[in-house]
Amino acid sequence: MLGLVLLYVGAVLCLNGLWLIGQIGDNEIAVIDIFVGGITLLVSLYLAFGPGSNDASIKAAALTLLFTFTYLWVAINRYNGADGRGLGWFCLFVAITAVPVSAQTLLGASTLWGTWLGLCWAAWAFLWLLFFILLVMQKPIGRFVGVVTVLEGILTGWLPGYLLLTRVLH
């Protein structure tokens, strides 16, 4: 299921990055955020409560839900008029959580895939920290954050998700 999730995480990050640089409208961006939030929610629920769930699958579900909730919160904020500061504080929580996950993944990596995954967690920690800086500290870095979001969408989601789905990566 990782290929499925990463492919659509790549899509949502790329499109949210384009939204941040003004290429997609506020109301329209909610569509992809709801869709990917829904996919990752379903996958997380299956991992946590489905047949064969174990400590590792529950951990994967918990960590995936960090991003699921972010996407759904972005979508809801497009309709409720919120200024995004609450979402920004949640992004700081995600960023802080992702740092030890990155370190643990890198320390335990014995393959190129494991190393790549650890680096992805570091990249996501950085990106979610940027979201915090943009939304809570209200620094004028929207264009930069948008470009980083698109790049991370391609490199940490879309490309590896596609490679996993086509069995190039195992």
Coordinates of N, CA, C and O in Angstrom, one line a residue:
M1 N 0.8 -1.2 0.0 CA 0.0 0.0 0.0 C 0.9 1.3 0.0 O 0.3 2.3 -0.3
L2 N 2.1 1.1 0.3 CA 3.0 2.3 0.4 C 3.1 3.0 -1.0 O 3.1 4.2 -1.0
G3 N 3.2 2.3 -2.1 CA 3.2 2.9 -3.4 C 2.0 3.7 -3.6 O 2.0 4.8 -4.2
L4 N 0.8 3.2 -3.3 CA -0.5 3.9 -3.5 C -0.5 5.2 -2.7 O -0.8 6.3 -3.2
V5 N -0.1 5.1 -1.4 CA -0.1 6.3 -0.6 C 0.9 7.3 -1.1 O 0.6 8.5 -1.2
L6 N 2.1 6.9 -1.4 CA 3.1 7.9 -1.8 C 2.8 8.5 -3.1 O 3.0 9.7 -3.3
L7 N 2.2 7.8 -4.0 CA 1.8 8.4 -5.3 C 0.9 9.6 -5.1 O 1.1 10.7 -5.6
Y8 N -0.1 9.3 -4.2 CA -1.1 10.4 -4.0 C -0.6 11.5 -3.0 O -1.0 12.7 -3.1
V9 N 0.3 11.1 -2.1 CA 1.0 12.2 -1.3 C 1.8 13.1 -2.3 O 1.8 14.3 -2.1
G10 N 2.4 12.5 -3.3 CA 3.1 13.3 -4.2 C 2.2 14.3 -4.9 O 2.5 15.4 -5.1
A11 N 1.0 13.8 -5.3 CA 0.0 14.6 -6.0 C -0.4 15.8 -5.1 O -0.4 16.9 -5.5
V12 N -0.8 15.4 -3.8 CA -1.3 16.5 -2.9 C -0.2 17.5 -2.6 O -0.5 18.7 -2.5
L13 N 1.1 17.1 -2.4 CA 2.1 18.0 -2.2 C 2.4 18.9 -3.4 O 2.5 20.1 -3.2
C14 N 2.5 18.3 -4.6 CA 2.7 19.1 -5.8 C 1.6 20.2 -6.0 O 1.9 21.3 -6.2
L15 N 0.4 19.7 -5.8 CA -0.7 20.7 -6.0 C -0.8 21.7 -4.9 O -1.1 22.9 -5.2
N16 N -0.6 21.3 -3.7 CA -0.6 22.3 -2.6 C 0.6 23.3 -2.8 O 0.4 24.5 -2.5
G17 N 1.7 22.8 -3.3 CA 2.8 23.8 -3.6 C 2.4 24.8 -4.7 O 2.7 26.0 -4.6
L18 N 1.7 24.3 -5.7 CA 1.2 25.2 -6.8 C 0.2 26.1 -6.2 O 0.2 27.3 -6.6
W19 N -0.6 25.7 -5.3 CA -1.6 26.6 -4.7 C -0.8 27.7 -3.9 O -1.2 28.8 -3.9
L20 N 0.2 27.3 -3.2 CA 1.0 28.3 -2.4 C 1.6 29.4 -3.3 O 1.8 30.5 -2.8
I21 N 1.9 29.0 -4.5 CA 2.5 30.0 -5.4 C 1.5 30.7 -6.3 O 1.8 31.4 -7.2
G22 N 0.2 30.4 -6.0 CA -0.9 31.2 -6.6 C -1.4 30.6 -8.0 O -2.1 31.2 -8.7
Q23 N -1.1 29.3 -8.2 CA -1.5 28.7 -9.5 C -2.8 27.9 -9.4 O -3.3 27.4 -10.4
I24 N -3.3 27.7 -8.2 CA -4.6 27.0 -7.9 C -5.4 27.8 -6.9 O -4.8 28.3 -6.0
G25 N -6.7 27.9 -7.1 CA -7.6 28.7 -6.3 C -7.8 28.0 -4.9 O -7.7 26.8 -4.8
D26 N -8.2 28.8 -3.9 CA -8.5 28.4 -2.6 C -9.5 27.3 -2.5 O -9.3 26.3 -1.8
N27 N -10.6 27.5 -3.2 CA -11.7 26.5 -3.1 C -11.4 25.2 -3.8 O -11.8 24.1 -3.4
E28 N -10.6 25.3 -4.9 CA -10.3 24.1 -5.7 C -9.3 23.2 -5.0 O -9.4 22.0 -5.2
I29 N -8.4 23.7 -4.3 CA -7.3 22.9 -3.7 C -7.9 21.9 -2.7 O -7.3 20.9 -2.4
A30 N -9.0 22.3 -2.1 CA -9.7 21.4 -1.1 C -10.0 20.0 -1.7 O -9.9 19.0 -1.0
V31 N -10.2 19.9 -3.0 CA -10.6 18.6 -3.6 C -9.5 17.6 -3.4 O -9.8 16.5 -2.9
I32 N -8.3 17.9 -3.8 CA -7.2 17.0 -3.7 C -6.9 16.7 -2.2 O -6.5 15.6 -1.8
D33 N -7.0 17.7 -1.3 CA -6.7 17.5 0.1 C -7.7 16.5 0.7 O -7.3 15.7 1.5
I34 N -9.0 16.6 0.4 CA -10.0 15.7 0.9 C -9.7 14.3 0.3 O -9.8 13.3 1.0
F35 N -9.5 14.2 -1.0 CA -9.2 12.9 -1.6 C -8.1 12.2 -1.0 O -8.2 11.1 -0.6
V36 N -6.9 12.9 -0.9 CA -5.7 12.2 -0.4 C -5.9 12.0 1.2 O -5.4 11.0 1.7
G37 N -6.5 12.9 1.8 CA -6.8 12.7 3.3 C -7.6 11.5 3.5 O -7.4 10.7 4.4
G38 N -8.6 11.3 2.6 CA -9.5 10.1 2.7 C -8.7 8.8 2.4 O -8.9 7.8 3.1
I39 N -7.9 8.8 1.3 CA -7.1 7.6 1.0 C -6.2 7.2 2.2 O -6.2 6.1 2.6
T40 N -5.5 8.2 2.7 CA -4.5 7.9 3.7 C -5.2 7.6 5.0 O -4.7 6.8 5.8
L41 N -6.4 8.1 5.2 CA -7.2 7.7 6.4 C -7.6 6.3 6.3 O -7.5 5.5 7.3
L42 N -8.2 5.9 5.2 CA -8.6 4.5 5.0 C -7.4 3.5 5.1 O -7.5 2.5 5.8
V43 N -6.3 3.8 4.6 CA -5.1 3.0 4.7 C -4.7 2.9 6.1 O -4.4 1.8 6.7
S44 N -4.7 4.0 6.8 CA -4.3 4.0 8.2 C -5.2 3.2 9.1 O -4.8 2.5 10.0
L45 N -6.5 3.3 8.9 CA -7.5 2.5 9.6 C -7.3 1.0 9.4 O -7.3 0.2 10.3
Y46 N -7.0 0.7 8.1 CA -6.7 -0.7 7.8 C -5.5 -1.2 8.5 O -5.4 -2.3 9.1
L47 N -4.4 -0.4 8.5 CA -3.2 -0.8 9.1 C -3.3 -0.9 10.6 O -2.8 -1.8 11.3
A48 N -4.1 0.0 11.2 CA -4.2 0.0 12.7 C -5.2 -1.1 13.2 O -5.0 -1.7 14.2
F49 N -6.3 -1.3 12.4 CA -7.4 -2.2 12.9 C -7.7 -3.4 12.1 O -8.6 -4.2 12.4
G50 N -7.0 -3.5 10.9 CA -7.3 -4.6 10.0 C -6.7 -5.9 10.4 O -6.0 -6.0 11.4
P51 N -7.0 -6.9 9.7 CA -6.4 -8.3 10.0 C -4.9 -8.2 9.9 O -4.3 -7.6 9.0
G52 N -4.3 -8.8 10.9 CA -2.8 -8.8 10.9 C -2.2 -7.6 11.4 O -0.9 -7.4 11.3
S53 N -3.0 -6.7 12.0 CA -2.3 -5.5 12.6 C -1.4 -5.9 13.7 O -1.7 -6.8 14.4
N54 N -0.3 -5.2 13.8 CA 0.7 -5.4 14.9 C 1.3 -4.1 15.2 O 0.9 -3.0 14.8
D55 N 2.3 -4.2 16.1 CA 2.9 -2.9 16.6 C 3.5 -2.1 15.4 O 3.3 -0.9 15.4
A56 N 4.1 -2.7 14.4 CA 4.7 -2.0 13.3 C 3.6 -1.4 12.4 O 3.8 -0.2 12.0
S57 N 2.5 -2.1 12.2 CA 1.5 -1.5 11.3 C 0.7 -0.4 12.1 O 0.3 0.6 11.4
I58 N 0.6 -0.5 13.4 CA -0.1 0.5 14.2 C 0.8 1.8 14.2 O 0.3 2.9 14.0
K59 N 2.1 1.6 14.3 CA 3.1 2.7 14.2 C 3.0 3.4 12.9 O 2.9 4.7 12.8
A60 N 3.0 2.6 11.8 CA 2.8 3.2 10.4 C 1.5 4.0 10.3 O 1.5 5.1 9.7
A61 N 0.5 3.5 10.9 CA -0.8 4.2 10.8 C -0.8 5.5 11.6 O -1.2 6.5 11.1
A62 N -0.2 5.4 12.8 CA -0.1 6.7 13.6 C 0.7 7.7 12.9 O 0.3 8.9 12.9
L63 N 1.8 7.3 12.3 CA 2.6 8.3 11.6 C 2.0 8.8 10.3 O 2.1 10.0 10.0
T64 N 1.3 8.0 9.6 CA 0.6 8.4 8.4 C -0.5 9.4 8.7 O -0.8 10.4 8.0
L65 N -1.2 9.2 9.9 CA -2.3 10.0 10.3 C -1.8 11.5 10.5 O -2.6 12.4 10.4
L66 N -0.5 11.6 10.9 CA 0.0 13.0 11.0 C -0.2 13.8 9.7 O -0.6 15.0 9.8
F67 N 0.0 13.2 8.6 CA -0.2 13.8 7.3 C -1.6 13.9 6.8 O -2.1 14.9 6.3
T68 N -2.3 12.8 7.1 CA -3.8 12.7 6.8 C -4.5 13.9 7.4 O -5.2 14.6 6.7
F69 N -4.2 14.2 8.7 CA -4.9 15.2 9.4 C -4.5 16.6 8.8 O -5.3 17.5 8.7
T70 N -3.2 16.7 8.4 CA -2.8 18.0 7.8 C -3.6 18.3 6.5 O -4.1 19.4 6.3
Y71 N -3.7 17.3 5.7 CA -4.4 17.5 4.4 C -5.9 17.8 4.6 O -6.5 18.7 4.0
L72 N -6.5 17.1 5.6 CA -7.9 17.4 5.8 C -8.1 18.8 6.5 O -9.1 19.5 6.2
W73 N -7.2 19.2 7.3 CA -7.3 20.5 8.0 C -7.1 21.6 6.9 O -7.8 22.6 6.9
V74 N -6.2 21.4 6.0 CA -6.1 22.4 4.9 C -7.4 22.5 4.1 O -7.8 23.7 3.9
A75 N -8.0 21.4 3.8 CA -9.3 21.4 3.1 C -10.4 22.2 3.9 O -11.1 23.0 3.4
I76 N -10.5 21.8 5.1 CA -11.5 22.5 6.0 C -11.3 24.0 6.1 O -12.2 24.8 6.1
N77 N -10.0 24.4 6.2 CA -9.7 25.8 6.3 C -10.1 26.6 5.1 O -10.3 27.8 5.2
R78 N -10.2 25.9 4.0 CA -10.6 26.6 2.7 C -12.0 27.1 2.8 O -12.4 28.0 2.1
Y79 N -12.8 26.4 3.7 CA -14.2 26.7 3.8 C -14.6 27.5 5.1 O -15.6 28.1 5.1
N80 N -13.8 27.3 6.1 CA -14.2 27.9 7.4 C -13.6 29.3 7.7 O -13.9 29.9 8.7
G81 N -12.7 29.8 6.8 CA -12.2 31.1 7.0 C -11.1 31.2 8.0 O -10.7 32.3 8.4
A82 N -10.6 30.1 8.5 CA -9.6 30.2 9.6 C -8.3 30.8 9.0 O -8.0 30.7 7.8
D83 N -7.5 31.4 9.9 CA -6.3 32.0 9.5 C -5.1 31.0 9.3 O -4.0 31.4 8.8
G84 N -5.3 29.8 9.8 CA -4.3 28.8 9.6 C -3.3 28.6 10.8 O -2.4 27.8 10.7
R85 N -3.4 29.5 11.8 CA -2.4 29.4 12.9 C -2.6 28.1 13.7 O -1.6 27.5 14.0
G86 N -3.8 27.6 13.8 CA -3.9 26.3 14.5 C -3.3 25.2 13.7 O -2.6 24.3 14.2
L87 N -3.5 25.2 12.4 CA -2.9 24.2 11.5 C -1.3 24.4 11.6 O -0.6 23.4 11.6
G88 N -0.9 25.6 11.7 CA 0.6 25.8 11.8 C 1.2 25.2 13.0 O 2.3 24.6 13.0
W89 N 0.5 25.3 14.1 CA 1.0 24.7 15.4 C 1.0 23.2 15.2 O 1.9 22.5 15.7
F90 N -0.1 22.6 14.6 CA -0.1 21.2 14.3 C 1.1 20.8 13.5 O 1.7 19.8 13.7
C91 N 1.4 21.6 12.5 CA 2.6 21.4 11.6 C 3.9 21.3 12.4 O 4.8 20.5 12.1
L92 N 4.0 22.2 13.4 CA 5.2 22.1 14.3 C 5.2 20.8 15.0 O 6.3 20.1 15.1
F93 N 4.1 20.3 15.5 CA 4.0 19.0 16.1 C 4.5 17.9 15.2 O 5.3 17.0 15.5
V94 N 4.0 17.9 13.9 CA 4.4 17.0 12.9 C 5.9 17.0 12.7 O 6.6 16.0 12.6
A95 N 6.4 18.3 12.5 CA 7.9 18.4 12.2 C 8.7 17.9 13.4 O 9.7 17.2 13.1
I96 N 8.4 18.2 14.6 CA 9.1 17.7 15.8 C 9.0 16.1 15.8 O 10.0 15.5 16.1
T97 N 7.9 15.6 15.5 CA 7.7 14.1 15.6 C 8.5 13.5 14.5 O 9.1 12.4 14.7
A98 N 8.6 14.1 13.3 CA 9.3 13.5 12.2 C 10.8 13.5 12.4 O 11.5 12.6 11.8
V99 N 11.4 14.3 13.2 CA 12.8 14.3 13.4 C 13.3 13.0 14.0 O 14.2 12.3 13.4
P100 N 12.8 12.5 15.1 CA 13.3 11.2 15.6 C 12.9 10.0 14.7 O 13.7 9.0 14.7
V101 N 11.8 10.1 14.0 CA 11.5 9.1 13.1 C 12.5 9.0 12.0 O 13.0 7.9 11.6
S102 N 13.0 10.2 11.5 CA 14.0 10.2 10.5 C 15.3 9.6 11.0 O 15.9 8.7 10.4
A103 N 15.7 10.0 12.2 CA 16.9 9.5 12.8 C 16.9 8.0 13.0 O 17.8 7.3 12.7
Q104 N 15.7 7.5 13.6 CA 15.6 6.1 13.8 C 15.6 5.3 12.5 O 16.2 4.2 12.5
T105 N 15.0 5.8 11.5 CA 14.9 5.1 10.2 C 16.3 5.1 9.6 O 16.7 4.1 9.1
L106 N 17.0 6.2 9.7 CA 18.4 6.2 9.1 C 19.3 5.3 9.8 O 20.1 4.6 9.2
L107 N 19.2 5.3 11.2 CA 20.1 4.4 12.0 C 19.8 3.0 11.7 O 20.8 2.1 11.8
G108 N 18.6 2.6 11.4 CA 18.2 1.2 11.2 C 18.3 0.8 9.7 O 18.1 -0.3 9.4
A109 N 18.7 1.8 8.8 CA 18.6 1.5 7.4 C 19.8 0.5 7.0 O 20.9 0.8 7.4
S110 N 19.4 -0.5 6.3 CA 20.4 -1.5 5.8 C 20.4 -1.6 4.3 O 21.1 -2.3 3.7
T111 N 19.4 -0.8 3.7 CA 19.3 -0.8 2.2 C 19.2 0.6 1.7 O 19.0 1.6 2.5
L112 N 19.3 0.8 0.4 CA 19.1 2.1 -0.2 C 17.7 2.6 0.1 O 17.5 3.8 0.4
W113 N 16.7 1.7 0.0 CA 15.4 2.1 0.3 C 15.2 2.7 1.7 O 14.6 3.7 1.9
G114 N 15.8 2.0 2.7 CA 15.7 2.4 4.1 C 16.4 3.8 4.3 O 15.8 4.6 5.0
T115 N 17.5 4.0 3.6 CA 18.2 5.3 3.7 C 17.3 6.4 3.1 O 17.1 7.4 3.6
W116 N 16.7 6.0 1.9 CA 15.9 7.0 1.2 C 14.7 7.4 2.1 O 14.4 8.5 2.2
L117 N 14.1 6.4 2.7 CA 12.9 6.6 3.6 C 13.3 7.5 4.8 O 12.6 8.5 5.1
G118 N 14.5 7.3 5.4 CA 14.9 8.1 6.5 C 15.2 9.6 6.0 O 14.8 10.5 6.7
L119 N 15.7 9.7 4.8 CA 15.9 11.1 4.3 C 14.6 11.8 4.0 O 14.4 13.0 4.1
C120 N 13.6 11.0 3.5 CA 12.2 11.5 3.3 C 11.7 12.1 4.6 O 11.1 13.2 4.6
W121 N 11.8 11.3 5.7 CA 11.3 11.8 7.0 C 12.0 13.1 7.3 O 11.3 14.1 7.9
A122 N 13.3 13.3 7.1 CA 14.0 14.5 7.3 C 13.4 15.6 6.5 O 13.2 16.8 6.9
A123 N 13.2 15.3 5.2 CA 12.6 16.3 4.3 C 11.2 16.8 4.7 O 10.9 17.9 4.7
W124 N 10.4 15.8 5.2 CA 9.1 16.1 5.6 C 9.1 17.0 6.9 O 8.3 17.9 7.1
A125 N 10.1 16.7 7.8 CA 10.2 17.5 9.0 C 10.5 18.9 8.6 O 10.0 19.9 9.2
F126 N 11.4 19.1 7.7 CA 11.8 20.4 7.2 C 10.6 21.1 6.6 O 10.3 22.3 6.9
L127 N 9.9 20.4 5.7 CA 8.7 21.1 5.1 C 7.6 21.5 6.1 O 7.1 22.6 6.0
W128 N 7.3 20.6 7.0 CA 6.3 20.9 8.0 C 6.8 22.0 8.9 O 5.9 22.8 9.4
L129 N 8.1 22.1 9.2 CA 8.6 23.3 9.9 C 8.4 24.6 9.1 O 8.0 25.6 9.7
L130 N 8.6 24.5 7.8 CA 8.3 25.7 6.9 C 6.9 26.1 7.0 O 6.5 27.3 7.0
F131 N 6.0 25.1 7.0 CA 4.5 25.4 7.2 C 4.3 26.1 8.5 O 3.5 27.1 8.5
F132 N 4.9 25.7 9.6 CA 4.8 26.4 10.8 C 5.2 27.8 10.7 O 4.6 28.8 11.2
I133 N 6.4 28.0 10.1 CA 7.0 29.4 10.0 C 6.1 30.3 9.2 O 5.8 31.4 9.5
L134 N 5.5 29.7 8.1 CA 4.6 30.5 7.2 C 3.3 30.8 7.9 O 2.9 32.0 7.9
L135 N 2.7 29.8 8.6 CA 1.4 30.0 9.1 C 1.3 30.7 10.5 O 0.4 31.5 10.8
V136 N 2.3 30.3 11.4 CA 2.2 30.9 12.8 C 3.1 32.1 12.9 O 2.7 33.1 13.4
M137 N 4.3 32.0 12.4 CA 5.2 33.2 12.5 C 4.9 34.2 11.4 O 5.4 35.3 11.5
Q138 N 4.1 33.8 10.4 CA 3.7 34.7 9.3 C 4.8 35.4 8.6 O 4.7 36.5 8.2
K139 N 5.9 34.6 8.3 CA 7.0 35.1 7.6 C 6.6 35.1 6.1 O 5.9 34.1 5.7
P140 N 7.1 36.0 5.3 CA 6.7 36.0 3.9 C 7.5 35.1 3.0 O 8.3 35.5 2.2
I141 N 7.3 33.8 3.3 CA 8.1 32.7 2.6 C 7.2 31.8 1.7 O 7.6 30.7 1.4
G142 N 6.0 32.3 1.4 CA 5.0 31.5 0.7 C 5.5 30.9 -0.6 O 5.3 29.7 -0.9
R143 N 6.2 31.7 -1.4 CA 6.7 31.2 -2.7 C 7.8 30.2 -2.5 O 7.7 29.1 -3.1
F144 N 8.7 30.4 -1.6 CA 9.7 29.4 -1.3 C 9.1 28.1 -0.8 O 9.5 27.0 -1.2
V145 N 8.2 28.2 0.2 CA 7.5 27.0 0.7 C 6.8 26.3 -0.4 O 6.8 25.1 -0.5
G146 N 6.2 27.0 -1.3 CA 5.5 26.4 -2.4 C 6.4 25.6 -3.3 O 6.1 24.5 -3.7
V147 N 7.6 26.2 -3.6 CA 8.5 25.5 -4.5 C 9.1 24.3 -3.8 O 9.2 23.2 -4.4
V148 N 9.4 24.4 -2.5 CA 9.9 23.2 -1.7 C 8.8 22.2 -1.7 O 9.2 21.0 -1.8
T149 N 7.6 22.5 -1.5 CA 6.5 21.6 -1.5 C 6.4 20.8 -2.8 O 6.2 19.6 -2.8
V150 N 6.5 21.5 -3.9 CA 6.4 20.8 -5.2 C 7.6 19.8 -5.3 O 7.4 18.7 -5.7
L151 N 8.8 20.3 -5.0 CA 10.0 19.5 -5.2 C 9.9 18.2 -4.3 O 10.2 17.1 -4.7
E152 N 9.4 18.4 -3.0 CA 9.3 17.3 -2.1 C 8.2 16.4 -2.6 O 8.3 15.1 -2.4
G153 N 7.1 16.9 -3.2 CA 6.1 16.1 -3.7 C 6.6 15.2 -4.8 O 6.2 14.0 -4.8
I154 N 7.4 15.7 -5.6 CA 8.0 14.9 -6.7 C 9.0 13.8 -6.1 O 8.9 12.6 -6.5
L155 N 9.9 14.3 -5.3 CA 11.0 13.4 -4.9 C 10.7 12.5 -3.7 O 11.3 11.4 -3.6
T156 N 9.8 12.8 -2.9 CA 9.4 12.0 -1.7 C 8.1 11.3 -1.9 O 7.8 10.4 -1.0
G157 N 7.3 11.6 -2.9 CA 6.0 11.0 -3.1 C 5.8 10.4 -4.4 O 5.8 9.2 -4.6
W158 N 5.6 11.3 -5.4 CA 5.2 10.9 -6.7 C 6.2 9.9 -7.3 O 5.8 8.8 -7.7
L159 N 7.5 10.2 -7.4 CA 8.5 9.3 -8.1 C 8.6 8.0 -7.3 O 8.4 6.9 -7.9
P160 N 8.9 8.0 -6.0 CA 9.0 6.7 -5.3 C 7.7 5.9 -5.3 O 7.7 4.7 -5.4
G161 N 6.6 6.6 -5.2 CA 5.3 5.9 -5.3 C 5.1 5.2 -6.6 O 4.7 4.0 -6.6
Y162 N 5.4 5.9 -7.7 CA 5.3 5.3 -9.0 C 6.2 4.1 -9.1 O 5.9 3.0 -9.7
L163 N 7.5 4.3 -8.7 CA 8.5 3.2 -8.8 C 8.1 2.0 -7.9 O 8.3 0.8 -8.4
L164 N 7.4 2.2 -6.8 CA 6.9 1.0 -6.0 C 5.8 0.4 -6.7 O 5.7 -0.9 -6.8
L165 N 4.9 1.1 -7.3 CA 3.7 0.5 -8.0 C 4.1 -0.2 -9.2 O 3.4 -1.2 -9.6
T166 N 5.1 0.2 -9.9 CA 5.6 -0.5 -11.1 C 6.6 -1.6 -10.8 O 7.2 -2.1 -11.7
R167 N 6.9 -1.8 -9.5 CA 7.8 -2.9 -9.0 C 9.2 -2.6 -9.4 O 10.1 -3.5 -9.3
V168 N 9.6 -1.4 -9.8 CA 11.0 -1.0 -10.0 C 11.7 -1.0 -8.6 O 12.8 -1.5 -8.5
L169 N 11.0 -0.5 -7.6 CA 11.5 -0.6 -6.2 C 10.7 -1.7 -5.5 O 9.5 -1.9 -5.7
H170 N 11.4 -2.4 -4.6 CA 10.7 -3.4 -3.8 C 10.8 -3.1 -2.3 O 11.8 -2.8 -1.8

